[in-house]
CSV table of C-alpha atoms and ligand atoms in Angstrom, one decimal:
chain,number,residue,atom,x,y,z
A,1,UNK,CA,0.0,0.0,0.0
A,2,UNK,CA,1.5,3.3,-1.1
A,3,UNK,CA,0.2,5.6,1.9
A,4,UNK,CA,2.2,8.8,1.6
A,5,UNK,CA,2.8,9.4,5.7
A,6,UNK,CA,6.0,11.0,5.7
A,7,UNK,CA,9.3,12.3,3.4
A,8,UNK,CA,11.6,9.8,5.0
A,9,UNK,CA,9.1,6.7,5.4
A,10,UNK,CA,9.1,6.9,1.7
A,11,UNK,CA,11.8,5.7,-0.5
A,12,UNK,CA,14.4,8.5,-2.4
A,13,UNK,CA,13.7,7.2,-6.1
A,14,UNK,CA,9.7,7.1,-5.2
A,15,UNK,CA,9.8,10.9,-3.5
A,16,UNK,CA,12.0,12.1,-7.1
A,17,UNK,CA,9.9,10.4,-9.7
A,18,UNK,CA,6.9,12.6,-7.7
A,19,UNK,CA,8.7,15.9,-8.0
A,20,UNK,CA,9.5,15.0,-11.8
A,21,UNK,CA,5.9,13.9,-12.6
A,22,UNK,CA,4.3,17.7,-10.9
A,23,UNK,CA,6.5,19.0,-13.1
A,24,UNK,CA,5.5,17.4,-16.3
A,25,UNK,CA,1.8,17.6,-15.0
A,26,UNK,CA,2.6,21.5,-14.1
A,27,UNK,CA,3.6,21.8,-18.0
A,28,UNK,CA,0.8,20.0,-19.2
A,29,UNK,CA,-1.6,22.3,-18.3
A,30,UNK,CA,0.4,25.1,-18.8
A,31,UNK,CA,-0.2,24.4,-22.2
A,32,UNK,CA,3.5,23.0,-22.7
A,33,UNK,CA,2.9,19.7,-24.0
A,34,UNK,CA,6.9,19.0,-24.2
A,35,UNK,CA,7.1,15.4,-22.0
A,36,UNK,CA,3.5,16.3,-20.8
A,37,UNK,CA,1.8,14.4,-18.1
A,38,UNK,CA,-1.7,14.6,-19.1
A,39,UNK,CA,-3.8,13.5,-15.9
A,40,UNK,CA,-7.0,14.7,-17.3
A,41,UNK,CA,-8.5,11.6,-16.6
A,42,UNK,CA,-6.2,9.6,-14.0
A,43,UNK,CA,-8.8,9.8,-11.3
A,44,UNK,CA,-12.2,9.2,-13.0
A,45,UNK,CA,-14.0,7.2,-11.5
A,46,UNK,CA,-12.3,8.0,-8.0
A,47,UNK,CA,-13.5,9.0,-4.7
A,48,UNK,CA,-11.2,11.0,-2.9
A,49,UNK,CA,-12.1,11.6,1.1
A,50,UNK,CA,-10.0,14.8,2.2
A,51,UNK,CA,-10.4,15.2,6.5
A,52,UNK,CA,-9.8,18.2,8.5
A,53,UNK,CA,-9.3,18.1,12.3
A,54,UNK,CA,-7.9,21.5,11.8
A,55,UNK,CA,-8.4,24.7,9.5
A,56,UNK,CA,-6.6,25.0,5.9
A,57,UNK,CA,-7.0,26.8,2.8
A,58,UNK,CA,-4.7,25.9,1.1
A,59,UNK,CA,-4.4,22.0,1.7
A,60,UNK,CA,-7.9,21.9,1.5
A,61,UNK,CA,-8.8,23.7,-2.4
A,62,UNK,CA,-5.5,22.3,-3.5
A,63,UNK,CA,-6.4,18.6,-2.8
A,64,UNK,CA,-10.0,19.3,-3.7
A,65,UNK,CA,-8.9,21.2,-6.8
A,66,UNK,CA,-6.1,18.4,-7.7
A,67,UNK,CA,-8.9,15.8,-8.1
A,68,UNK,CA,-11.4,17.4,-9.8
A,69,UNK,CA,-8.6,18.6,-12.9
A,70,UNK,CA,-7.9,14.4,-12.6
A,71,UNK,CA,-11.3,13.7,-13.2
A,72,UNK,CA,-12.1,12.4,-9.6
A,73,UNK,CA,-14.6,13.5,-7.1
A,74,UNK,CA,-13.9,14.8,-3.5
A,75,UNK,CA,-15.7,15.1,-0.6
A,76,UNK,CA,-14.2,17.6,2.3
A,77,UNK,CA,-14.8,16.1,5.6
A,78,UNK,CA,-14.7,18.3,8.7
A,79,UNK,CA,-13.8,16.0,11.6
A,80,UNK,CA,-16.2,17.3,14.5
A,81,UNK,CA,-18.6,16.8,12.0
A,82,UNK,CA,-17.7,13.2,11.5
A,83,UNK,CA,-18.6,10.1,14.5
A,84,UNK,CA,-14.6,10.2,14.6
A,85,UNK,CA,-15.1,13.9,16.4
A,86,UNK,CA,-17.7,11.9,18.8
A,87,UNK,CA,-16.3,9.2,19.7
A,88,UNK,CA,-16.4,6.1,17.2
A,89,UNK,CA,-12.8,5.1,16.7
A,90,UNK,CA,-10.3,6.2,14.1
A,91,UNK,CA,-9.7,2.6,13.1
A,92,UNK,CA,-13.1,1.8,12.8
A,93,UNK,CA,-13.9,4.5,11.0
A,94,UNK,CA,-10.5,3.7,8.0
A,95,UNK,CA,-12.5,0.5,7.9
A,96,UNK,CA,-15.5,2.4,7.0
A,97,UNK,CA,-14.3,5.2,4.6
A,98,UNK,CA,-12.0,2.2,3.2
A,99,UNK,CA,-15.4,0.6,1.9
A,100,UNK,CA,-16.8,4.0,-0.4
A,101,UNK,CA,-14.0,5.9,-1.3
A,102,UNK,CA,-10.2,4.9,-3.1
A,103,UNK,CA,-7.9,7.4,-1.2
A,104,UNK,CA,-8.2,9.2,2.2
A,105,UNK,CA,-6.2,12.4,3.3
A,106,UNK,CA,-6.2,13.6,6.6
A,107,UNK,CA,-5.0,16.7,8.7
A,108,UNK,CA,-5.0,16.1,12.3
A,109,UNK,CA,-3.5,16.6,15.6
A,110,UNK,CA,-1.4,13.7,16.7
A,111,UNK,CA,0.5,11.7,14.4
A,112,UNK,CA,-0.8,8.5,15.9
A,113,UNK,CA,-4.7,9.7,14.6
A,114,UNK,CA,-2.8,9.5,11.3
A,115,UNK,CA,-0.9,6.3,11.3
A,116,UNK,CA,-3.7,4.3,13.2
A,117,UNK,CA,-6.0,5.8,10.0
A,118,UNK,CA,-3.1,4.2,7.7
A,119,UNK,CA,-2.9,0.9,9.8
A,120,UNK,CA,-6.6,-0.1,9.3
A,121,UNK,CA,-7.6,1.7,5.9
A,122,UNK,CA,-7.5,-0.8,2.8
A,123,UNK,CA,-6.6,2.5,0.5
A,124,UNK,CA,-3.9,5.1,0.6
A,125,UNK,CA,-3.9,7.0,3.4
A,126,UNK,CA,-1.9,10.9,2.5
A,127,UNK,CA,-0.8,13.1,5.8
A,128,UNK,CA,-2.1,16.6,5.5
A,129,UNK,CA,0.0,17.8,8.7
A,130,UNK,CA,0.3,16.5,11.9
A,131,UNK,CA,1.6,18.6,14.7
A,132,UNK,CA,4.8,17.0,14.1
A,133,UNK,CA,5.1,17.1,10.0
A,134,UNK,CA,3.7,18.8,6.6
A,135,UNK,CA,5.2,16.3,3.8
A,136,UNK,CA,3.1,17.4,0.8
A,137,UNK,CA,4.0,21.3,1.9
A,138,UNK,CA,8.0,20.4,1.9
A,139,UNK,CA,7.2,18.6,-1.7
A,140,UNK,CA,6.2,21.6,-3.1
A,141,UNK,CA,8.8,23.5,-1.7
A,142,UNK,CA,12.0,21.0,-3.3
A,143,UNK,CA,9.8,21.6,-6.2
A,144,UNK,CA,9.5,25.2,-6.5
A,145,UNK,CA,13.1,25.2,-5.3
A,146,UNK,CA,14.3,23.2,-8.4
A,147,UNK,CA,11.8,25.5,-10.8
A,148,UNK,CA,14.0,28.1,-10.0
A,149,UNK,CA,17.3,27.3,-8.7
A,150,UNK,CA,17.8,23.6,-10.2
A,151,UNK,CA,19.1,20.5,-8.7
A,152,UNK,CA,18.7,21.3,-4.2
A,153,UNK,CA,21.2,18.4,-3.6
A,154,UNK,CA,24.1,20.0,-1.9
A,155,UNK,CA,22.4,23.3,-1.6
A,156,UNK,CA,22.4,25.3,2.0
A,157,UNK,CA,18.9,25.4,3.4
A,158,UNK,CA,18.3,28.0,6.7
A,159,UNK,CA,15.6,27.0,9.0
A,160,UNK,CA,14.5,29.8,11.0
A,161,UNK,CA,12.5,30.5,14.0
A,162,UNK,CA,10.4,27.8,15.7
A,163,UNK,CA,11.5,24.2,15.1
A,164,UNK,CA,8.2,22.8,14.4
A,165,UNK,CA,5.9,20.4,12.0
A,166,UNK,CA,7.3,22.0,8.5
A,167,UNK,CA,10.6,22.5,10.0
A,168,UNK,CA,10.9,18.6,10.7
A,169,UNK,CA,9.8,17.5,7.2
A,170,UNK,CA,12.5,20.0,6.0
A,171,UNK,CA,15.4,17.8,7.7
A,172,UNK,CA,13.3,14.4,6.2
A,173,UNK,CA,13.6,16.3,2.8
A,174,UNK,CA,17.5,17.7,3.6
A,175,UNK,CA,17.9,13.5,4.3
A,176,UNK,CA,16.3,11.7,1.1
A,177,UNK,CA,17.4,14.9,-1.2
A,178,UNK,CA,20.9,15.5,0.0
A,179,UNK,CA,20.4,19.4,0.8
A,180,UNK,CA,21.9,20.9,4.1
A,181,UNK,CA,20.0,22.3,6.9
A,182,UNK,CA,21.2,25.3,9.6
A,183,UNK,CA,18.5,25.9,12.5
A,184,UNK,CA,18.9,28.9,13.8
A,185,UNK,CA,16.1,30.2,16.5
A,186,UNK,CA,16.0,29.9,20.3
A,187,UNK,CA,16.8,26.4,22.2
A,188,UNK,CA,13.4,26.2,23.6
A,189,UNK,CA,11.8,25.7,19.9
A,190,UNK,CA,14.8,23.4,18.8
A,191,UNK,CA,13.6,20.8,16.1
A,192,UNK,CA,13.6,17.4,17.2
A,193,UNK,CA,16.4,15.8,17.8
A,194,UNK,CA,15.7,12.4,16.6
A,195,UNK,CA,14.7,14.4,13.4
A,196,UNK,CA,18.6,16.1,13.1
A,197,UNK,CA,20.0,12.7,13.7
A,198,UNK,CA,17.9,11.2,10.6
A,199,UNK,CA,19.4,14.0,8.8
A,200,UNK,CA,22.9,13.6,9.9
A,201,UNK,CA,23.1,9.9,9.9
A,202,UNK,CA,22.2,10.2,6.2
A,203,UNK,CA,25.0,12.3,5.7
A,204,UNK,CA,23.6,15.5,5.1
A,205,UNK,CA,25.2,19.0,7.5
A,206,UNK,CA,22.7,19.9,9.9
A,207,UNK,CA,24.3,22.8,12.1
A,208,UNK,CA,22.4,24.3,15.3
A,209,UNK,CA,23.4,28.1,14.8
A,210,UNK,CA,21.9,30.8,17.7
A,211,UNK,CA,23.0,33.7,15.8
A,212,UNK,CA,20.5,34.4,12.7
A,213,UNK,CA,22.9,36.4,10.8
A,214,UNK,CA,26.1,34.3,11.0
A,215,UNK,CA,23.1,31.4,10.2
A,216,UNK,CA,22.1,32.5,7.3
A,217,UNK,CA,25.7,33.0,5.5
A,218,UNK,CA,25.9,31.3,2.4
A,219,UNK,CA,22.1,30.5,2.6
A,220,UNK,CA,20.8,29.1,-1.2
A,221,UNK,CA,17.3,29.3,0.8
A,222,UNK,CA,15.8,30.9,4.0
A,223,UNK,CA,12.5,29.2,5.4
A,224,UNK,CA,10.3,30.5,8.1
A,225,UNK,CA,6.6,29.8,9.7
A,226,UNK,CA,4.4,31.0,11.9
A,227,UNK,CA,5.6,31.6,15.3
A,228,UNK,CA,2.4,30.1,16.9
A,229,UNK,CA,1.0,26.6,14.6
A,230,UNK,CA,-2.1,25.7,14.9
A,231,UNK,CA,-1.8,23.4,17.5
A,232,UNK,CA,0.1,25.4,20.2
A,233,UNK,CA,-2.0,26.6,23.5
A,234,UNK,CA,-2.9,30.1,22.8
A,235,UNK,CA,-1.9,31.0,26.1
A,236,UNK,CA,2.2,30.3,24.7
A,237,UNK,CA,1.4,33.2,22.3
A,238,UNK,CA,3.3,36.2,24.1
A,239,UNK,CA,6.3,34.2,25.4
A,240,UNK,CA,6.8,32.7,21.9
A,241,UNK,CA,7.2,35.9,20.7
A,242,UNK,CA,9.8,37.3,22.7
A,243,UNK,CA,11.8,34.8,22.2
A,244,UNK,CA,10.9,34.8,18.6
A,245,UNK,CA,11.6,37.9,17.7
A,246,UNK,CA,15.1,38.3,16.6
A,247,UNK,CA,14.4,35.4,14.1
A,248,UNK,CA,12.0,37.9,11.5
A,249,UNK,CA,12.9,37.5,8.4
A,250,UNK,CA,13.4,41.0,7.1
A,251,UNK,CA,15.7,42.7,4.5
A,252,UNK,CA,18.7,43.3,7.0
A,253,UNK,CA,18.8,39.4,7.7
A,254,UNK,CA,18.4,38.5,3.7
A,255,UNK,CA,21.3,40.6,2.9
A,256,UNK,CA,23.5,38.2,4.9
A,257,UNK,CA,22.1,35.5,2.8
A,258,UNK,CA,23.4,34.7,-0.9
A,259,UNK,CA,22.5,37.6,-3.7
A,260,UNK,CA,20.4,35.4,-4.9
A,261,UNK,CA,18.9,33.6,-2.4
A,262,UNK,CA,15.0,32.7,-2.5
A,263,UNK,CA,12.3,33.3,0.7
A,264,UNK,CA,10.4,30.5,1.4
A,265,UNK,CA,6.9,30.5,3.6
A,266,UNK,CA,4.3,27.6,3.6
A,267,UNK,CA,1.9,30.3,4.8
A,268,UNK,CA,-0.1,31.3,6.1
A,269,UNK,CA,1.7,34.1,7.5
A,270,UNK,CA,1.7,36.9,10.0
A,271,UNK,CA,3.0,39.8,8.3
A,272,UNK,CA,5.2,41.8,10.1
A,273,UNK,CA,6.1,39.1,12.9
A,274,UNK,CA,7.9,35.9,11.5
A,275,UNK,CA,8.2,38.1,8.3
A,276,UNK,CA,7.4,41.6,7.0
A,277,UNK,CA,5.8,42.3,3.9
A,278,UNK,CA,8.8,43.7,2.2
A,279,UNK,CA,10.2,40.0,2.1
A,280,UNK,CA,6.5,38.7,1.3
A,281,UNK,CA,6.5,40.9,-1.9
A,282,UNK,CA,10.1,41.2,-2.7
A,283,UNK,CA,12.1,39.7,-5.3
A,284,UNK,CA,13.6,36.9,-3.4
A,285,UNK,CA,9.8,35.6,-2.4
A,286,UNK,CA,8.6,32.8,-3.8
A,287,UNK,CA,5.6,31.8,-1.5
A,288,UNK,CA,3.0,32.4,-4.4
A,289,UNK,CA,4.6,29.7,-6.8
A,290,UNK,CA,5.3,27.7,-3.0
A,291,UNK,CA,1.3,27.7,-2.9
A,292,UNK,CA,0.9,27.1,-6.5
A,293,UNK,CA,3.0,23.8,-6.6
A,294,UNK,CA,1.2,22.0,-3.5
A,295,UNK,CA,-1.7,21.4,-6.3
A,296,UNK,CA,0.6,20.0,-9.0
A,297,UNK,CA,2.8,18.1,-6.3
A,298,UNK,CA,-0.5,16.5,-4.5
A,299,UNK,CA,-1.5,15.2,-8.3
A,300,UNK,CA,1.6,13.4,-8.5
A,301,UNK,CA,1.5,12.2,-5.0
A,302,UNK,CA,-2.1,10.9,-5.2
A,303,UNK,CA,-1.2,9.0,-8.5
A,304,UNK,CA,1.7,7.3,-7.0
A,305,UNK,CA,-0.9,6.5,-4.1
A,306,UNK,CA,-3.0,4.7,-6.5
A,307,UNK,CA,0.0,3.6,-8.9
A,308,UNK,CA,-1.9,5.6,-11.4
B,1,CP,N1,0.5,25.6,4.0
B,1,CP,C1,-0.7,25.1,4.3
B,1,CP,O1,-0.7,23.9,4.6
B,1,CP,O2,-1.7,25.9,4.3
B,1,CP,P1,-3.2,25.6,4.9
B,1,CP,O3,-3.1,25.5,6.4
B,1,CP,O4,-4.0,26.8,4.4
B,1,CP,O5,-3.7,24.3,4.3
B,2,NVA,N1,3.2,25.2,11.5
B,2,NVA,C1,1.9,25.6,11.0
B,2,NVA,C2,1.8,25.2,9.5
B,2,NVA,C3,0.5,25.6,8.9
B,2,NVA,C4,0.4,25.2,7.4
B,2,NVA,C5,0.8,24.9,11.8
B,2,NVA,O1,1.0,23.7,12.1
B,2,NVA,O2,-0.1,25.6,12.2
């Protein structure tokens, strides 16, 4: 069964023939039939089931959008809404959803809501975000990355801010695409340590660095999120951002970076905290194609689900 849970449960060839085949399916409907992917009608006949346990836009239209242009149906599924939100069991209800539709994707809280969904499901099972990892966002990011910078193997990556769910599926990328990572934000938000050893053990440079500035030296690519996810206590809002603050990505700490250096944001974002708006709109910025290329990614994951 080809569930897609995480970047480094899946294999390195598998996660590169994905990023090839957005790409082609990207062209195709750009109207650039050169090696075209045409997925017009890879899904018909398909039932996709798309669960949120938490808000999204842009998960949400992209997966929804995704099948439709494949020729698929979808069906967004609000978990309080569901018997799963009052009380019937997550493995009960994979059982169910396994008997109407052919592909589930699911955002949720904790990962085990996701791989207990997997574990019983008869279908592919696709992790929208956990509050411990985003895979589809950090496909779309190596994507855009390559769009415009080429190959990211041996490229410098610079993490910054709060270690969290898109900041571990970075190091799974910097792992299984042989890109290097620098952290830099305050030890209380480190990423997770089991997550740095993946990265290192694979033999990729993952460096801890305090100071944003001397972080950021050499940087092919600076990354940052929100300073408060979706699933931190509300009540960790003011303390996060004093620590936070001297991790903003603004013009004074790009111009430390390469020349040409890209800005990276899975959004959504909070102008003027983790970043300010002249980054947002700036040259460097390419959150807008970032967004874009979750749709064209999600194709080509869903049809490696389905071996389609
Ligand atoms: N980046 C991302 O996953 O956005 P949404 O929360 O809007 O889905
Ligand atoms: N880290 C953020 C990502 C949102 C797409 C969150 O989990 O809320």
């Amino acid at each position: 069964m080809n569930h897609f849970l995480d970047i480094h449960k899946t294999k390195p060839d598998a996660l590169r023939n994905i990023i090839d085949n957005a790409r082609l399916i990207k062209n195709a409907r750009a109207g650039r039939p050169k090696g075209a992917l045409d997925d017009e009608q890879a899904l018909t006949g398909h039932v996709v089931a798309l669960i949120f346990e938490k808000p999204s836009t842009r998960t949400r239209v992209s997966f929804d959008v995704g099948v439709r242009q494949m020729g698929g149906q979808s069906m967004v599924l609000s978990g309080s809404d569901m018997q799963l939100g009052h009380g019937e069991t997550i493995a009960d209800t994979a059982r169910v959803l396994s008997r109407f539709v052919d592909l589930i994707m699911i955002r949720t809280f904790d990962e085990s809501v996701l791989h207990e969904m997997a574990e019983f499901a008869t279908v592919p099972v696709i992790n929208g975000l956990t509050d411990r990892t985003h895979p589809c966002q950090i496909m779309a990011d190596v994507m855009t990355f390559e769009e415009h910078r080429g190959p990211i193997a041996g490229k410098k990556v610079v993490w910054t801010g709060d270690g969290n769910n898109v900041c571990a599926s970075f190091l799974h990328a910097a792992a299984q695409f042989g890109f290097d990572l620098t952290f830099t934000g305050p030890v209380q938000l480190d990423p997770e340590m089991e997550f740095v050893g993946l990265a290192r053990n694979a033999g990729v440079s993952v460096q801890i660095e305090r100071d944003p500035i001397k972080a950021v030296d050499g940087a092919d690519l600076v990354v940052t999120d929100t300073w408060v996810s979706m699933h931190d206590a509300q009540s960790s809002r003011e303390r996060r951002h004093n620590m936070l603050r001297q991790y903003q990505v603004n013009d004074e700490l790009m111009r430390h970076a390469k020349p040409d250096a890209l800005f990276m944001h899975c959004l959504p974002a909070h102008r003027g905290e983790e970043v300010t708006s002249e980054i947002m709109d700036g040259p460097k910025s390419v959150i807008f194609d970032e967004a874009e290329n979750r749709l064209h990614a999600q194709k080509a994951i869903m049809r490696w689900c389905l071996d389609i």
